[in-house]
Amino acid sequence: MIDKNDKLDITIVGAGVIGCAVAYELGRCGAAVRVLESRDVGLGATQASAGVLAPYIEAHHPGPLRALGLRSLDMYDAFVADVVADSGKVVPYERTGTLEVATDDASLTRLEQTRQGLASAGVACRMLSQTEARVAEPHLGESVRGALLLPSQGFVGAAALTAALRRAGARHGVSFLTSHAASRLSVADGEIEIETAQGTVTSDAVVLAAGSWTGRVAVAGGAPLPVRPVRGQLLRLLWPGTRLARVIWSSLCYVVPWHDGSVLVGATVEEVGFDEGATVAGVTSLLDGVGNLLPATRDAGFDEVRVGLRPGTPDDLPIVGWSSAVPHLVYATGHYRNGVLLAPLTARLVADLVLDGRIDPLLEAVAPGRFDAS
Ligand code: GLY
């Protein structure tokens, strides 16, 4: 926590869903907030996110990632309601559940183990036989062997949410400076200086939320964090049949049904550095996967392929908290596959930390200090 009698002046570096959520939360709590973004809002991992909110799928076993995901999912109804009210924008958001589909013996066994673990923890879920799965979702192909229905999960429009966060933040006085790349942070006279091509900005605190590009911002006195880009290609198809009832997930791909008649099909996971290009191999693998899962997609229209770079970390956990090496610097990065899911919680954890000095027990697992002198 930074002690100051006046309004705290905070700069967020990065305007993906995490940077925008943190900016909105700090802005509505009364801080003076500016966001610096090297390109435009929501162009990193966020623009290629299908917006699936599925902590039980992203973390098949209990642990810090599942705990973070569940806390954040619990916040989602209120978070979206607040952002919609403050922005006046529509944010597509549904909690119609997920159907995780097994197409072979090994995944069927794993799903049954997951069901047992969830049932013993009191989580509502149901294992469906092949016939039951195809009744629940008639578009499923014959490759389906069984499926786990989890009614509490859902999805949100990531781009719409980020745009609404920007507008809502602006209503609380947050300024967004796009095409402003931060190149270096350093501490001087109890403040933190941020160098950009347009000049140096000074703040009481900086929240570094630059996702895959975190390491491109030099931090005087701090070691670079091990955040790396992990490419995801995502397809938007024009769905030809009756709307799918919910998110369908399998080891081949996942599919998110939207009210406008489109589906998003994701996503590749590729270690190719900062290459944001789409590839024939990536698109083909997704089309093959979804064609096998939902044969009707063979008649779908092909609208577009989106590409994003997820910020991966060595332990697949985000990095959230005060820098252990550099005063006035907070990290909110490395959310890998879960930036959209974890946005409400990350925003709250950062606001509590910076404005009130409150250290949530969940922060222990995601502390920057676990990576040397960060
Ligand atoms: N959250 C799913 C993905 O990153 O592909």
Coordinates of N, CA and C in Angstrom, one line a residue, residues 12-26 33 35-37 39-53 72 76 79-80 83 91-93 155-169 174 176 207-213 308-311 318 320 332-348 350:
I12 N -1.3 2.1 -15.5 CA -1.4 0.7 -15.9 C -0.7 0.5 -17.3
V13 N 0.2 -0.4 -17.4 CA 0.8 -0.7 -18.7 C 0.2 -1.9 -19.3
G14 N -0.6 -1.7 -20.4 CA -1.2 -2.8 -21.1 C -2.7 -2.7 -21.0
A15 N -3.4 -2.7 -22.2 CA -4.9 -2.6 -22.2 C -5.6 -3.8 -22.8
G16 N -5.1 -5.0 -22.3 CA -5.9 -6.2 -22.6 C -7.1 -6.2 -21.5
V17 N -7.7 -7.4 -21.5 CA -8.8 -7.5 -20.5 C -8.4 -7.3 -19.1
I18 N -7.1 -7.7 -18.8 CA -6.6 -7.6 -17.4 C -6.4 -6.1 -17.1
G19 N -5.6 -5.4 -18.0 CA -5.3 -4.0 -17.8 C -6.6 -3.2 -17.7
C20 N -7.5 -3.5 -18.5 CA -8.8 -2.7 -18.5 C -9.6 -2.9 -17.3
A21 N -9.6 -4.2 -16.8 CA -10.4 -4.5 -15.6 C -9.7 -3.9 -14.4
V22 N -8.4 -3.9 -14.3 CA -7.7 -3.3 -13.2 C -7.9 -1.8 -13.2
A23 N -7.8 -1.2 -14.4 CA -8.0 0.3 -14.5 C -9.5 0.6 -14.1
Y24 N -10.4 -0.1 -14.5 CA -11.8 0.2 -14.1 C -12.0 0.1 -12.6
E25 N -11.5 -1.0 -12.0 CA -11.6 -1.2 -10.6 C -10.9 -0.1 -9.8
L26 N -9.7 0.3 -10.2 CA -9.0 1.3 -9.4 C -9.7 2.7 -9.7
V33 N -6.3 7.2 -12.7 CA -5.7 6.1 -13.5 C -5.5 6.5 -14.9
V35 N -3.9 4.6 -18.6 CA -3.5 3.3 -19.2 C -2.7 3.6 -20.4
L36 N -1.5 3.0 -20.4 CA -0.6 3.1 -21.6 C -0.7 1.8 -22.4
E37 N -0.9 1.9 -23.7 CA -1.0 0.7 -24.5 C -0.2 0.9 -25.8
R39 N -0.4 -0.6 -28.7 CA -1.2 -0.7 -29.9 C -2.5 -0.1 -29.6
D40 N -3.6 -0.9 -29.6 CA -4.9 -0.4 -29.2 C -5.5 -1.4 -28.2
V41 N -6.6 -1.0 -27.6 CA -7.2 -1.8 -26.5 C -7.6 -3.2 -27.0
G42 N -7.2 -4.2 -26.2 CA -7.7 -5.6 -26.5 C -7.2 -6.3 -27.7
L43 N -5.9 -6.0 -28.1 CA -5.4 -6.6 -29.3 C -4.4 -7.7 -29.1
G44 N -4.1 -8.0 -27.8 CA -3.2 -9.1 -27.5 C -4.0 -10.4 -27.4
A45 N -3.8 -11.2 -26.4 CA -4.5 -12.4 -26.2 C -6.0 -12.2 -26.2
T46 N -6.5 -11.1 -25.7 CA -7.9 -10.8 -25.5 C -8.7 -11.0 -26.8
Q47 N -8.2 -10.4 -27.9 CA -9.0 -10.4 -29.2 C -9.2 -11.8 -29.8
A48 N -8.3 -12.8 -29.3 CA -8.5 -14.2 -29.8 C -9.0 -15.1 -28.7
S49 N -9.7 -14.5 -27.7 CA -10.3 -15.3 -26.7 C -11.7 -15.7 -27.0
A50 N -12.1 -16.9 -26.8 CA -13.5 -17.3 -27.0 C -14.3 -17.0 -25.8
G51 N -13.7 -16.5 -24.7 CA -14.4 -16.1 -23.5 C -15.0 -17.2 -22.6
V52 N -14.5 -18.4 -22.8 CA -15.0 -19.5 -22.0 C -14.7 -19.3 -20.5
L53 N -15.7 -19.5 -19.6 CA -15.5 -19.3 -18.2 C -15.6 -20.7 -17.6
S72 N -13.1 -16.1 -9.1 CA -13.4 -15.1 -10.1 C -14.8 -15.4 -10.7
Y76 N -18.5 -13.0 -11.3 CA -18.8 -12.6 -12.7 C -20.1 -11.9 -12.8
F79 N -19.9 -8.4 -11.6 CA -18.9 -7.7 -12.4 C -19.5 -7.3 -13.7
V80 N -20.1 -8.2 -14.4 CA -20.7 -7.8 -15.7 C -21.9 -6.8 -15.5
V83 N -20.3 -3.4 -15.0 CA -19.6 -2.9 -16.2 C -20.7 -2.4 -17.2
V91 N -23.0 -6.6 -23.0 CA -21.9 -7.6 -22.9 C -22.6 -8.9 -23.0
P92 N -22.4 -9.7 -24.1 CA -22.9 -11.1 -24.1 C -22.3 -11.9 -23.0
Y93 N -23.2 -12.5 -22.2 CA -22.7 -13.3 -21.0 C -23.7 -14.4 -20.7
F155 N -19.8 -18.5 -20.6 CA -18.9 -17.7 -21.5 C -19.3 -16.2 -21.5
V156 N -18.4 -15.4 -21.9 CA -18.6 -14.0 -22.0 C -17.9 -13.5 -23.3
G157 N -18.5 -12.4 -23.9 CA -17.9 -11.8 -25.1 C -16.7 -11.0 -24.6
A158 N -15.5 -11.6 -24.9 CA -14.2 -11.0 -24.4 C -14.0 -9.6 -25.0
A159 N -14.2 -9.4 -26.3 CA -14.0 -8.1 -26.9 C -15.0 -7.1 -26.4
A160 N -16.3 -7.5 -26.3 CA -17.3 -6.6 -25.8 C -17.1 -6.2 -24.4
L161 N -16.6 -7.2 -23.6 CA -16.3 -6.9 -22.2 C -15.2 -5.9 -22.1
T162 N -14.2 -6.1 -22.9 CA -13.0 -5.2 -22.8 C -13.4 -3.8 -23.3
A163 N -14.2 -3.7 -24.3 CA -14.7 -2.4 -24.8 C -15.5 -1.7 -23.7
A164 N -16.4 -2.5 -23.1 CA -17.2 -1.9 -22.0 C -16.4 -1.5 -20.8
L165 N -15.4 -2.3 -20.5 CA -14.5 -1.9 -19.4 C -13.8 -0.6 -19.7
R166 N -13.4 -0.4 -21.0 CA -12.8 0.9 -21.4 C -13.8 2.0 -21.2
R167 N -15.0 1.9 -21.7 CA -16.0 2.9 -21.5 C -16.3 3.2 -20.0
A168 N -16.5 2.1 -19.3 CA -16.8 2.2 -17.9 C -15.7 2.9 -17.1
G169 N -14.5 2.5 -17.5 CA -13.3 3.1 -16.8 C -13.3 4.6 -17.1
V174 N -10.7 7.3 -16.0 CA -9.5 6.6 -16.5 C -9.2 7.1 -17.9
F176 N -7.1 6.6 -21.4 CA -6.5 5.5 -22.2 C -5.6 6.1 -23.2
V207 N 1.0 -0.6 -12.5 CA 0.6 -2.0 -12.6 C 1.0 -2.5 -14.0
L208 N 1.9 -3.4 -14.1 CA 2.4 -3.9 -15.3 C 1.5 -5.1 -15.8
A209 N 0.7 -4.8 -16.8 CA -0.3 -5.8 -17.2 C -0.2 -6.0 -18.7
A210 N 1.1 -6.2 -19.2 CA 1.3 -6.2 -20.6 C 1.3 -7.6 -21.2
G211 N 0.8 -8.6 -20.5 CA 0.6 -9.9 -21.0 C 1.9 -10.5 -21.6
S212 N 1.9 -11.0 -22.8 CA 3.0 -11.6 -23.5 C 4.2 -10.6 -23.6
W213 N 3.9 -9.3 -23.6 CA 4.9 -8.3 -23.9 C 5.5 -7.7 -22.6
G308 N -4.1 -14.8 -31.2 CA -3.7 -14.1 -30.0 C -2.5 -14.8 -29.4
L309 N -1.7 -14.0 -28.6 CA -0.6 -14.6 -27.9 C -0.9 -14.6 -26.4
R310 N -1.2 -15.8 -25.9 CA -1.4 -15.9 -24.5 C -0.1 -15.7 -23.7
P311 N -0.2 -15.1 -22.5 CA 1.0 -14.9 -21.7 C 1.2 -16.1 -20.8
P318 N -0.9 -17.2 -13.0 CA -0.6 -15.8 -13.3 C 0.4 -15.2 -12.3
V320 N 0.7 -12.0 -9.9 CA -0.1 -10.9 -9.4 C 0.5 -10.5 -8.1
A332 N 0.4 -7.7 -12.8 CA -0.9 -8.3 -13.1 C -0.8 -8.9 -14.5
T333 N -0.1 -10.0 -14.6 CA 0.3 -10.6 -15.9 C 0.3 -12.1 -15.9
G334 N 0.7 -12.7 -17.0 CA 0.9 -14.1 -17.1 C -0.3 -15.0 -16.9
H335 N -1.5 -14.5 -17.3 CA -2.7 -15.2 -17.1 C -3.0 -16.4 -18.1
Y336 N -2.0 -16.6 -19.0 CA -2.0 -17.7 -19.9 C -3.4 -17.9 -20.5
R337 N -4.1 -19.0 -20.2 CA -5.4 -19.3 -20.9 C -6.6 -18.7 -20.1
N338 N -6.3 -18.0 -19.1 CA -7.4 -17.6 -18.2 C -7.6 -16.1 -17.9
G339 N -7.1 -15.3 -18.8 CA -7.2 -13.8 -18.5 C -8.6 -13.4 -18.4
V340 N -9.5 -13.8 -19.3 CA -10.9 -13.4 -19.2 C -11.6 -13.9 -17.9
L341 N -11.4 -15.2 -17.7 CA -12.0 -15.7 -16.4 C -11.5 -15.0 -15.2
L342 N -10.2 -14.7 -15.1 CA -9.6 -14.2 -13.9 C -9.6 -12.6 -13.8
A343 N -10.2 -12.0 -14.8 CA -10.2 -10.5 -14.8 C -10.8 -9.9 -13.6
P344 N -12.1 -10.3 -13.2 CA -12.7 -9.6 -12.1 C -11.9 -9.8 -10.8
L345 N -11.4 -11.1 -10.6 CA -10.6 -11.3 -9.3 C -9.3 -10.6 -9.3
T346 N -8.6 -10.6 -10.5 CA -7.3 -9.9 -10.5 C -7.5 -8.4 -10.2
A347 N -8.6 -7.8 -10.8 CA -8.8 -6.4 -10.6 C -9.0 -6.1 -9.1
R348 N -9.8 -7.0 -8.4 CA -10.1 -6.8 -7.0 C -8.9 -7.0 -6.2
V350 N -5.8 -6.6 -7.0 CA -4.8 -5.5 -7.2 C -5.3 -4.2 -6.5

